Short mmCIF file of C-alpha atoms and ligand atoms in Angstrom, two decimals:
data_model
loop_
_atom_site.label_atom_id
_atom_site.label_comp_id
_atom_site.label_asym_id
_atom_site.label_seq_id
_atom_site.Cartn_x
_atom_site.Cartn_y
_atom_site.Cartn_z
CA UNK I 473 56.19 74.29 127.78
CA UNK I 474 56.92 76.29 124.46
CA UNK I 475 60.35 75.61 123.15
CA UNK I 476 62.98 78.32 123.17
CA UNK I 477 63.13 78.50 119.54
CA UNK I 478 59.41 78.94 119.11
CA UNK I 479 59.69 81.93 121.56
CA UNK I 480 62.38 83.28 119.51
CA UNK I 481 60.08 82.87 116.39
CA UNK I 482 57.05 84.57 118.37
CA UNK I 483 59.35 87.45 119.54
CA UNK I 484 58.78 86.34 123.19
CA UNK I 485 62.61 85.71 123.39
CA UNK I 486 65.32 88.12 122.09
CA UNK I 487 67.48 87.28 119.14
CA UNK I 488 69.61 88.64 116.48
CA UNK I 489 67.48 87.97 113.45
CA UNK I 490 69.44 87.91 109.94
CA UNK I 491 66.71 86.54 107.76
CA UNK I 492 62.85 86.13 108.06
CA UNK I 493 60.02 85.22 105.90
CA UNK I 494 56.57 83.13 106.17
CA UNK I 495 58.32 80.02 106.90
CA UNK I 496 61.89 80.42 108.00
CA UNK I 497 63.77 82.37 110.36
CA UNK I 498 67.56 82.65 110.96
CA UNK I 499 69.55 84.30 113.69
CA UNK I 500 73.02 84.45 115.20
CA UNK I 501 74.08 81.71 117.52
CA UNK I 502 74.11 83.16 121.17
CA UNK I 503 77.43 81.11 121.63
CA UNK I 504 79.29 81.15 118.18
CA UNK I 505 82.18 78.71 117.58
CA UNK I 506 83.20 80.71 114.48
CA UNK I 507 82.90 84.17 113.10
CA UNK I 508 79.89 83.30 111.40
CA UNK I 509 77.63 80.99 113.26
CA UNK I 510 73.94 81.35 112.33
CA UNK I 511 70.85 79.03 113.09
CA UNK I 512 68.30 78.45 110.30
CA UNK I 513 65.05 77.05 111.57
CA UNK I 514 61.42 76.46 110.38
CA UNK I 515 58.86 78.69 111.73
CA UNK I 516 56.71 75.46 112.19
CA UNK I 517 57.83 73.40 115.23
CA UNK I 518 59.38 70.16 114.19
CA UNK I 519 61.39 68.53 116.98
CA UNK I 520 63.90 66.74 115.05
CA UNK I 521 65.06 65.32 111.63
CA UNK I 522 63.42 62.03 113.11
CA UNK I 523 60.00 63.61 112.74
CA UNK I 524 60.49 64.94 109.24
CA UNK I 525 57.55 63.86 107.04
CA UNK I 526 57.66 63.67 103.24
CA UNK I 527 55.63 66.94 103.01
CA UNK I 528 58.30 68.64 104.88
CA UNK I 529 61.05 67.98 102.31
CA UNK I 530 60.50 71.30 100.39
CA UNK I 531 60.85 73.16 103.70
CA UNK I 532 63.95 71.18 104.59
CA UNK I 533 65.40 72.11 101.19
CA UNK I 534 64.32 75.76 101.78
CA UNK I 535 66.49 75.88 105.13
CA UNK I 536 69.65 74.80 103.15
CA UNK I 537 68.79 77.63 100.40
CA UNK I 538 68.44 80.17 103.05
CA UNK I 539 71.92 79.01 104.59
CA UNK I 540 73.49 79.34 101.01
CA UNK I 541 72.17 82.85 100.85
CA UNK I 542 73.21 83.95 104.13
CA UNK I 543 76.79 82.41 103.55
CA UNK I 544 76.66 84.83 100.63
CA UNK I 545 75.42 87.83 102.52
CA UNK I 546 78.01 87.17 105.39
CA UNK I 547 80.96 86.82 102.87
CA UNK I 548 81.89 83.05 103.39
CA UNK I 549 80.67 81.78 100.30
CA UNK I 550 83.83 81.75 98.49
CA UNK I 551 85.93 80.63 101.40
CA UNK I 552 83.64 77.79 102.37
CA UNK I 553 81.34 76.93 105.36
CA UNK I 554 79.75 74.03 107.04
CA UNK I 555 76.07 73.08 107.19
CA UNK I 556 75.27 70.97 110.22
CA UNK I 557 72.20 69.41 111.79
CA UNK I 558 72.55 67.53 114.77
CA UNK I 559 69.98 64.68 115.68
CA UNK I 560 69.20 63.21 119.03
CA UNK I 561 71.34 62.47 121.96
CA UNK I 562 74.42 60.87 120.22
CA UNK I 563 74.18 63.77 117.52
CA UNK I 564 74.59 66.34 120.36
CA UNK I 565 71.05 67.97 119.65
CA UNK I 566 70.37 70.17 122.67
CA UNK I 567 67.49 72.21 121.33
CA UNK I 568 64.44 70.05 120.28
CA UNK I 569 63.36 72.32 117.35
CA UNK I 570 65.14 71.50 114.05
CA UNK I 571 67.87 73.82 113.21
CA UNK I 572 70.59 74.18 110.80
CA UNK I 573 73.88 75.51 111.81
CA UNK I 574 75.63 77.59 109.16
CA UNK I 575 79.32 77.85 110.47
CA UNK I 576 82.01 79.78 108.61
CA UNK I 577 84.79 82.49 108.67
CA UNK I 578 87.60 80.27 109.72
CA UNK I 579 89.13 76.75 108.62
CA UNK I 580 86.85 74.12 110.03
CA UNK I 581 88.42 70.68 110.43
CA UNK I 582 86.63 68.65 113.06
CA UNK I 583 83.43 66.64 112.00
CA UNK I 584 82.29 66.09 115.45
P1 LIG R 1471 72.39 71.91 119.08
O1 LIG R 1471 73.51 71.42 119.96
O2 LIG R 1471 72.51 71.46 117.56
O3 LIG R 1471 70.95 71.54 119.66
O4 LIG R 1471 72.59 73.48 119.00
C1 LIG R 1471 71.85 74.34 119.84
C2 LIG R 1471 72.57 75.65 119.50
O5 LIG R 1471 71.62 76.71 119.89
C3 LIG R 1471 73.79 75.95 120.37
O6 LIG R 1471 74.85 76.17 119.47
C4 LIG R 1471 73.36 77.26 121.30
O7 LIG R 1471 74.56 78.11 121.32
C5 LIG R 1471 72.28 77.86 120.53
N1 LIG R 1471 71.41 78.57 121.29
C6 LIG R 1471 70.70 78.23 122.35
N2 LIG R 1471 69.82 79.22 122.81
C7 LIG R 1471 69.98 80.26 121.93
C8 LIG R 1471 69.27 81.42 121.74
N3 LIG R 1471 68.56 81.90 122.71
N4 LIG R 1471 69.75 82.25 120.83
C9 LIG R 1471 70.80 81.74 120.01
N5 LIG R 1471 71.30 80.66 119.90
C10 LIG R 1471 70.89 79.75 120.89
ZN1 LIG R 1472 59.87 75.08 118.73
#
């Protein structure tokens, strides 16, 4: 079964895309926990940080760079934001396609 984020990448499932290029897609979280809550994902399916290989390090760095750019675009660069990647069961990862949460627009206190 194709994962939900791969379906979003392939435009088989709707999403509110805020950034797209050859390797990365970013879209608004369907259930935001803050005024700015964007998911940044690689277009190539990688299930989890557990599966990252040495050749994926540029791509992972790019996810952070895109998040930084979007933080600027969405006006939270100066006020601050959180970048979060959940890993596995205890990390609370629900979707098995690596995604970076960009969360901002309000004061964030919890680390969990
Ligand atoms: P995680 O717990 O890190 O796996 O986060 C998964 C996130 O994906 C949750 O915050 C969901 O709200 C979000 N999500 C799930 N399905 C969609 C979707 N179709 N479009 C946008 N965000 C989604
Ligand atoms: Zn996928």
